[in-house]
Short mmCIF file of N, CA and C in Angstrom, two decimals:
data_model
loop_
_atom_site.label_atom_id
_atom_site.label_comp_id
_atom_site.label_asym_id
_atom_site.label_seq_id
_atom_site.Cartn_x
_atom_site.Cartn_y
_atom_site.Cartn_z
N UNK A 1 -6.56 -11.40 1.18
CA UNK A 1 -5.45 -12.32 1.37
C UNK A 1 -4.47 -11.75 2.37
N UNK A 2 -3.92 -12.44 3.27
CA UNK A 2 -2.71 -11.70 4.07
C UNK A 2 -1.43 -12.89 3.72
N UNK A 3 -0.18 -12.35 4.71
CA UNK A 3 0.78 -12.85 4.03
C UNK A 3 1.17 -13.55 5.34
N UNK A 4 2.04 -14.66 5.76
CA UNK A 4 2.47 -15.66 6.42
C UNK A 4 3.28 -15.37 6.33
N UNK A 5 3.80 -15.08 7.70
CA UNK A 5 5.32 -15.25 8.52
C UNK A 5 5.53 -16.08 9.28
N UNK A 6 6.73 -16.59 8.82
CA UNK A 6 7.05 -17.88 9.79
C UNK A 6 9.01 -18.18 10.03
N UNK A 7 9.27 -16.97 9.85
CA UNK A 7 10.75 -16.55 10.67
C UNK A 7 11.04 -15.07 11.46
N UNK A 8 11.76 -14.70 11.59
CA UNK A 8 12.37 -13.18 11.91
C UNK A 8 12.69 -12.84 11.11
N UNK A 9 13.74 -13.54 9.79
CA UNK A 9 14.29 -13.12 8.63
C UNK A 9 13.38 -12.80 7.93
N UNK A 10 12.08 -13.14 8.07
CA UNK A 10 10.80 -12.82 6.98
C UNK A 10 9.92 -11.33 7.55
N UNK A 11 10.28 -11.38 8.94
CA UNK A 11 9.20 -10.61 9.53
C UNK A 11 9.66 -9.56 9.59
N UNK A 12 11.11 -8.89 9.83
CA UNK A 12 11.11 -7.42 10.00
C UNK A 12 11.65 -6.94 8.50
N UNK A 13 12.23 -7.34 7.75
CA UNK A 13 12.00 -6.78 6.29
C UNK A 13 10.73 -6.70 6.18
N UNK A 14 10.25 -7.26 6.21
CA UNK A 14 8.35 -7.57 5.68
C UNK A 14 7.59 -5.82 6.33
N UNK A 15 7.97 -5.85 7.88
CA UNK A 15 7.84 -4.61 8.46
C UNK A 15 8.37 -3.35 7.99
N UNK A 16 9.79 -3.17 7.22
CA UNK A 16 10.08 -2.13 6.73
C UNK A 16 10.12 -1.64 5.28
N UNK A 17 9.23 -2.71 4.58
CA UNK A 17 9.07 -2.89 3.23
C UNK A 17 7.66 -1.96 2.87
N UNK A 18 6.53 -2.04 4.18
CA UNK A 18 4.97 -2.13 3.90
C UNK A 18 4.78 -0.73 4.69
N UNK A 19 4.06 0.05 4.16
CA UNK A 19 3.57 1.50 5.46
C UNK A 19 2.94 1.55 6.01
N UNK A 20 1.75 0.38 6.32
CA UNK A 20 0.89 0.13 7.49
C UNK A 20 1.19 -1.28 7.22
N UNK A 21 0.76 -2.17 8.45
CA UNK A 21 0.83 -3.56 8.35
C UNK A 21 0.33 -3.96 9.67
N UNK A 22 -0.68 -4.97 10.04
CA UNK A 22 -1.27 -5.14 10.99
C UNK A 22 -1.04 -6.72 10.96
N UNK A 23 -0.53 -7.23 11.81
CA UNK A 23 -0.04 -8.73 12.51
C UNK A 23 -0.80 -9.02 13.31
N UNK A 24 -1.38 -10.29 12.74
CA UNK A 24 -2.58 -11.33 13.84
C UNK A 24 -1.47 -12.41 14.24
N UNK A 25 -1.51 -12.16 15.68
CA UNK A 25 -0.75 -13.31 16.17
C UNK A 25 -1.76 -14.54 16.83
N UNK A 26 -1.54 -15.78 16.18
CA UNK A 26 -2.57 -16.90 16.61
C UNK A 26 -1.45 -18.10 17.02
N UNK A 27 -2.48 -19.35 17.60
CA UNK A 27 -2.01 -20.91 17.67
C UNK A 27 -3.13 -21.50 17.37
N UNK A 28 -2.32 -22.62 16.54
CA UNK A 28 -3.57 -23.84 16.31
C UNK A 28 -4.57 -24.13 17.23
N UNK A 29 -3.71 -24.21 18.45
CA UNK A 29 -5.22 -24.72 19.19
C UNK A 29 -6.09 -23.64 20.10
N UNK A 30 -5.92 -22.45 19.56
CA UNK A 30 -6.84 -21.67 20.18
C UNK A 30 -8.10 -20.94 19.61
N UNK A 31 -9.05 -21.66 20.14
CA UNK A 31 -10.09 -21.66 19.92
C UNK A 31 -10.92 -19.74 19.45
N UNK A 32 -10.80 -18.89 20.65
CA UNK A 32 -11.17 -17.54 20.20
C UNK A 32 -10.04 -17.16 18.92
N UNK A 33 -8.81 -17.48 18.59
CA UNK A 33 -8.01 -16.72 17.65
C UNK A 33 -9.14 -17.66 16.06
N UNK A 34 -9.41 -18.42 16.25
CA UNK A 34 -10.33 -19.11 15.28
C UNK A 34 -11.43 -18.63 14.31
N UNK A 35 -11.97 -18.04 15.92
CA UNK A 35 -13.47 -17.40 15.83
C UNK A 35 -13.07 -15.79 15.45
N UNK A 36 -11.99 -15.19 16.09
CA UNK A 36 -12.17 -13.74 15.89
C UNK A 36 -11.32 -13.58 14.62
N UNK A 37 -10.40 -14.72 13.92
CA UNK A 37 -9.90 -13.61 12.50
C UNK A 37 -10.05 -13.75 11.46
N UNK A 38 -11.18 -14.27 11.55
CA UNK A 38 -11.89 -13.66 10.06
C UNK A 38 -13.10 -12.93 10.32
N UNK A 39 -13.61 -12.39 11.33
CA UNK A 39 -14.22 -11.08 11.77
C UNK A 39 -13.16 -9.84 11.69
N UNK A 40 -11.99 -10.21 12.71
CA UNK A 40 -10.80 -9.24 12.43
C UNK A 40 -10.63 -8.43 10.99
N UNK A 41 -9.79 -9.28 10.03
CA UNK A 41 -9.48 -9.41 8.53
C UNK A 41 -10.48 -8.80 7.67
N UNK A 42 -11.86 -9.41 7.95
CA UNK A 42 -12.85 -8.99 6.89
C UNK A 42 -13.43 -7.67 7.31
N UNK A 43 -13.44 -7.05 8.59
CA UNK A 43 -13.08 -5.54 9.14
C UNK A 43 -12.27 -4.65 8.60
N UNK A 44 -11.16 -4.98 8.65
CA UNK A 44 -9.77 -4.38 8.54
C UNK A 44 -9.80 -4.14 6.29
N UNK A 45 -10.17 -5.44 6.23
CA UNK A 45 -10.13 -5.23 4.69
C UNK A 45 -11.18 -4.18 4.20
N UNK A 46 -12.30 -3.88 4.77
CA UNK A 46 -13.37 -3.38 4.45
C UNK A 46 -13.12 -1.89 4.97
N UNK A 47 -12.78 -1.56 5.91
CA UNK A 47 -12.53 -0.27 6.65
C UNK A 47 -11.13 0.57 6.41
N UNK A 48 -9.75 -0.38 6.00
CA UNK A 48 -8.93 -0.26 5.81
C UNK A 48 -8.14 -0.81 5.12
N UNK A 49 -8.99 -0.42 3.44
CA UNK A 49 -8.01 -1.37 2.42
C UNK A 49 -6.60 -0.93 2.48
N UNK A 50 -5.80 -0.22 2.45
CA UNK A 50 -4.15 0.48 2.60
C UNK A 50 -3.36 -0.83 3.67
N UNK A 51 -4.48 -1.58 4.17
CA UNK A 51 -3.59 -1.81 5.49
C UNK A 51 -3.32 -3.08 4.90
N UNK A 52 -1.47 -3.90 4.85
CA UNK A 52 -1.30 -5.07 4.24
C UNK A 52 -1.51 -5.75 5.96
N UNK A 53 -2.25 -7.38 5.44
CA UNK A 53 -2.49 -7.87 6.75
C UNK A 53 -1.56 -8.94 6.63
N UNK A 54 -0.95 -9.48 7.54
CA UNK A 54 -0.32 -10.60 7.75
C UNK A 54 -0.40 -11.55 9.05
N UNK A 55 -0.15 -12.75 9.12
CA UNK A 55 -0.30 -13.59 10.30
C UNK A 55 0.92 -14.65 10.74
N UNK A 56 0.78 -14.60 11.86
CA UNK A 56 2.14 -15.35 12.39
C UNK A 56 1.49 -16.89 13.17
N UNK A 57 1.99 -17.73 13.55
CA UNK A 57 1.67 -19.09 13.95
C UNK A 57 2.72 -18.54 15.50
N UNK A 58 1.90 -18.52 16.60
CA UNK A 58 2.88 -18.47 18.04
C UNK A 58 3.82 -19.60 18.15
N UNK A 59 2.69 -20.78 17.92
CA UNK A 59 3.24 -21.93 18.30
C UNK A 59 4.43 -22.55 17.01
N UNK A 60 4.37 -22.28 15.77
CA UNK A 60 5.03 -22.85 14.71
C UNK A 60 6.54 -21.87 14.92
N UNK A 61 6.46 -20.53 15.44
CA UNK A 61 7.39 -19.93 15.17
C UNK A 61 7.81 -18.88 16.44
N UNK A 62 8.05 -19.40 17.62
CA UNK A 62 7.91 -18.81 19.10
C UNK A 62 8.87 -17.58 18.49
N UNK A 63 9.28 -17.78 18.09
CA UNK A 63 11.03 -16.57 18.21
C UNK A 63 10.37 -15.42 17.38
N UNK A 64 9.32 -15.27 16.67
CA UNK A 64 8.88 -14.21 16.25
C UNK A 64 7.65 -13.51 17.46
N UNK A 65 7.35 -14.19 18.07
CA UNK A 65 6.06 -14.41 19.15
C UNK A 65 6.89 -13.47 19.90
N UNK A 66 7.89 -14.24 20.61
CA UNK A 66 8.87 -13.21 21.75
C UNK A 66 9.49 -12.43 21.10
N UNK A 67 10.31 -12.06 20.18
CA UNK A 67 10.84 -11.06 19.76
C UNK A 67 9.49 -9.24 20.08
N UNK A 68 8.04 -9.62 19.60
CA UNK A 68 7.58 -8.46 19.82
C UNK A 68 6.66 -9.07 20.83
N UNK A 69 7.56 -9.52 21.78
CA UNK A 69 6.86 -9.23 23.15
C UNK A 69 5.10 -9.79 23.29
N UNK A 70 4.96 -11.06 22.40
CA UNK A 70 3.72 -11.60 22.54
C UNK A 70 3.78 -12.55 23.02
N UNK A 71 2.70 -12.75 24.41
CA UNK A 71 2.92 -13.54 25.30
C UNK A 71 1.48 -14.53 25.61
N UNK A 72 0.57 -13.71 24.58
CA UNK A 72 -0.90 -14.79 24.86
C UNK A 72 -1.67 -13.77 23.33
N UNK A 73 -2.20 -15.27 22.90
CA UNK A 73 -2.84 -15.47 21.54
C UNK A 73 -4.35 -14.91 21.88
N UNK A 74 -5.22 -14.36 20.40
CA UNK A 74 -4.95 -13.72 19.99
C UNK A 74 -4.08 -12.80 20.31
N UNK A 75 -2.97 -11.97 19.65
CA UNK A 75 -2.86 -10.72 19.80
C UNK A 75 -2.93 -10.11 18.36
N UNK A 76 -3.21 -9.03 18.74
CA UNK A 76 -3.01 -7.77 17.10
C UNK A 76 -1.83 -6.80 17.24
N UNK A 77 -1.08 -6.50 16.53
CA UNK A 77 -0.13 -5.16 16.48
C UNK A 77 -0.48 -5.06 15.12
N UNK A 78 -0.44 -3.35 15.09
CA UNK A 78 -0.72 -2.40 13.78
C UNK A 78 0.40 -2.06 13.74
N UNK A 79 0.85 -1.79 12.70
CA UNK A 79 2.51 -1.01 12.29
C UNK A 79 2.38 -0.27 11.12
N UNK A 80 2.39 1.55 11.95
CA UNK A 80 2.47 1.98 10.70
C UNK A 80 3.94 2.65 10.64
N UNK A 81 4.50 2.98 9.62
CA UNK A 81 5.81 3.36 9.01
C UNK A 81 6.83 2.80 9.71
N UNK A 82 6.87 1.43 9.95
CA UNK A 82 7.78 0.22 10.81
C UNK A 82 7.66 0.37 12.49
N UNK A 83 6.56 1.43 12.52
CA UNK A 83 6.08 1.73 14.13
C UNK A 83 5.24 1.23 14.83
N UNK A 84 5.10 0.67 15.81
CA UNK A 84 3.85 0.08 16.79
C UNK A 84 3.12 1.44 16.87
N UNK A 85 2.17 1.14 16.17
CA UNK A 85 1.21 1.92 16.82
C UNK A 85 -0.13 1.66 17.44
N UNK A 86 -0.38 0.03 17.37
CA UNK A 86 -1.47 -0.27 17.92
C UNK A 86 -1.71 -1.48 18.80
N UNK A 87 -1.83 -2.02 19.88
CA UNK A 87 -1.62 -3.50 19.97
C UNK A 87 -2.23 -3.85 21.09
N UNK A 88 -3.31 -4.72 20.59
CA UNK A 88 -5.13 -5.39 21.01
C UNK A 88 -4.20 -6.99 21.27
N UNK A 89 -5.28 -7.28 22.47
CA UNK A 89 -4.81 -8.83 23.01
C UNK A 89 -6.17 -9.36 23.44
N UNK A 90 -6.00 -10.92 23.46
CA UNK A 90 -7.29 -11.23 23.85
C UNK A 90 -8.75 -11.04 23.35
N UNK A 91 -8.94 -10.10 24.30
CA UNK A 91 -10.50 -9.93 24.36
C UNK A 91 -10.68 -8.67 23.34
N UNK A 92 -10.62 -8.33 22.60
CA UNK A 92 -11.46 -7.41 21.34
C UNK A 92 -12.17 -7.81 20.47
N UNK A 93 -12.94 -6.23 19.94
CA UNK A 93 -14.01 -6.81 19.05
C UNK A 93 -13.52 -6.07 17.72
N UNK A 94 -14.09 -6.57 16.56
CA UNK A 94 -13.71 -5.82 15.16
C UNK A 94 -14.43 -4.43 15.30
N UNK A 95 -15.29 -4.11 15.96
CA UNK A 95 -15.80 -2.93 16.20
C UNK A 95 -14.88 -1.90 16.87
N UNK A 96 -14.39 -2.24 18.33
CA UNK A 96 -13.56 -1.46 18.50
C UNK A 96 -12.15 -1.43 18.30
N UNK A 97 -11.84 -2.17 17.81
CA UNK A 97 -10.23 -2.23 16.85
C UNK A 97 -10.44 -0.68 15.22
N UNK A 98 -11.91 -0.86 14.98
CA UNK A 98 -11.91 -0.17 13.56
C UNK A 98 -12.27 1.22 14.24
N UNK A 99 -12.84 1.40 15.59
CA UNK A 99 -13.08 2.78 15.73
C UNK A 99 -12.04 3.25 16.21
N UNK A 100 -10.88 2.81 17.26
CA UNK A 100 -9.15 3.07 17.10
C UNK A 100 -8.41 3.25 16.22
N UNK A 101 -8.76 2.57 15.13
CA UNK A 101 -7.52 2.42 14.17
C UNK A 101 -8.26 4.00 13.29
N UNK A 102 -9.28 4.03 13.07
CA UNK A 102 -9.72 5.28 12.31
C UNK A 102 -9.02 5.83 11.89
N UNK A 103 -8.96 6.72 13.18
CA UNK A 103 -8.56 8.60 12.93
C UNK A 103 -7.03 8.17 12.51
N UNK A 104 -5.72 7.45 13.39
CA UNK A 104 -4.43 7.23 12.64
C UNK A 104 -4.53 7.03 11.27
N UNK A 105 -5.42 5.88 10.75
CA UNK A 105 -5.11 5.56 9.32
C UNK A 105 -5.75 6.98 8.72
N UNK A 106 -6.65 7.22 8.92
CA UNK A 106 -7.00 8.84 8.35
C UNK A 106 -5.75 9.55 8.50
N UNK A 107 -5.45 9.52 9.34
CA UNK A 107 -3.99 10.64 8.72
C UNK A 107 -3.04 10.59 8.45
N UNK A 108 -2.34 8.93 8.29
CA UNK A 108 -1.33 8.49 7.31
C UNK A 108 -1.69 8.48 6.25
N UNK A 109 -2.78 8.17 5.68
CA UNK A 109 -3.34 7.98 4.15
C UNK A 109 -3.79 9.46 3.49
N UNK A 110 -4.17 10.27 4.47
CA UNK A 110 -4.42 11.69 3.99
C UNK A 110 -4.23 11.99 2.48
N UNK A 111 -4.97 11.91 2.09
CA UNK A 111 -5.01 11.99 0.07
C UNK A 111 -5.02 13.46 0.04
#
């Protein structure tokens, strides 16, 4: 399950509440954000349960879109400890999003 943002007032508490958090930024009418996130998600859940996922609407809620500087759908940002630490646009695959994200989440989660 991920969680829906659909203000600013929702989105950066949401960011300093969670210690990893990875944001799929989509629009209704785009066709690859369609196809790639639930390849994305079911990756991320499987490789990186710790990570809370959430999703934003570009088009329902522009002012969260521009606030972090997203300017074309798909995009991904990872946030760990309220930090950018990762951020895929366009053209990626769940393959190489999970062999990037690895080694970081390995060493925030370090048990």
């Amino acid at each position: 399950m991920s969680v829906s943002l659909n203000s600013v007032a929702a989105y950066v508490p949401f960011l300093q509440q969670q210690h990893a958090v990875a944001v799929y930024f989509s629009a209704p009418d785009c066709a690859v954000c369609s196809v790639l996130k639930p390849r994305v998600f079911a990756a991320l859940r499987r490789d990186f349960p710790r990570l809370v996922l959430a999703e934003v609407d570009s088009a329902a809620v522009p002012e969260v879109a521009a606030q972090c500087g997203v300017f074309s759908v798909p995009t991904l940002i990872v946030y760990f400890a309220g930090q950018e630490l990762l951020r895929k646009v366009r053209n990626f695959s769940p393959a190489q999003l999970a062999a990037e994200l690895q080694r970081p989440y390995a060493l925030f989660f370090e048990d």
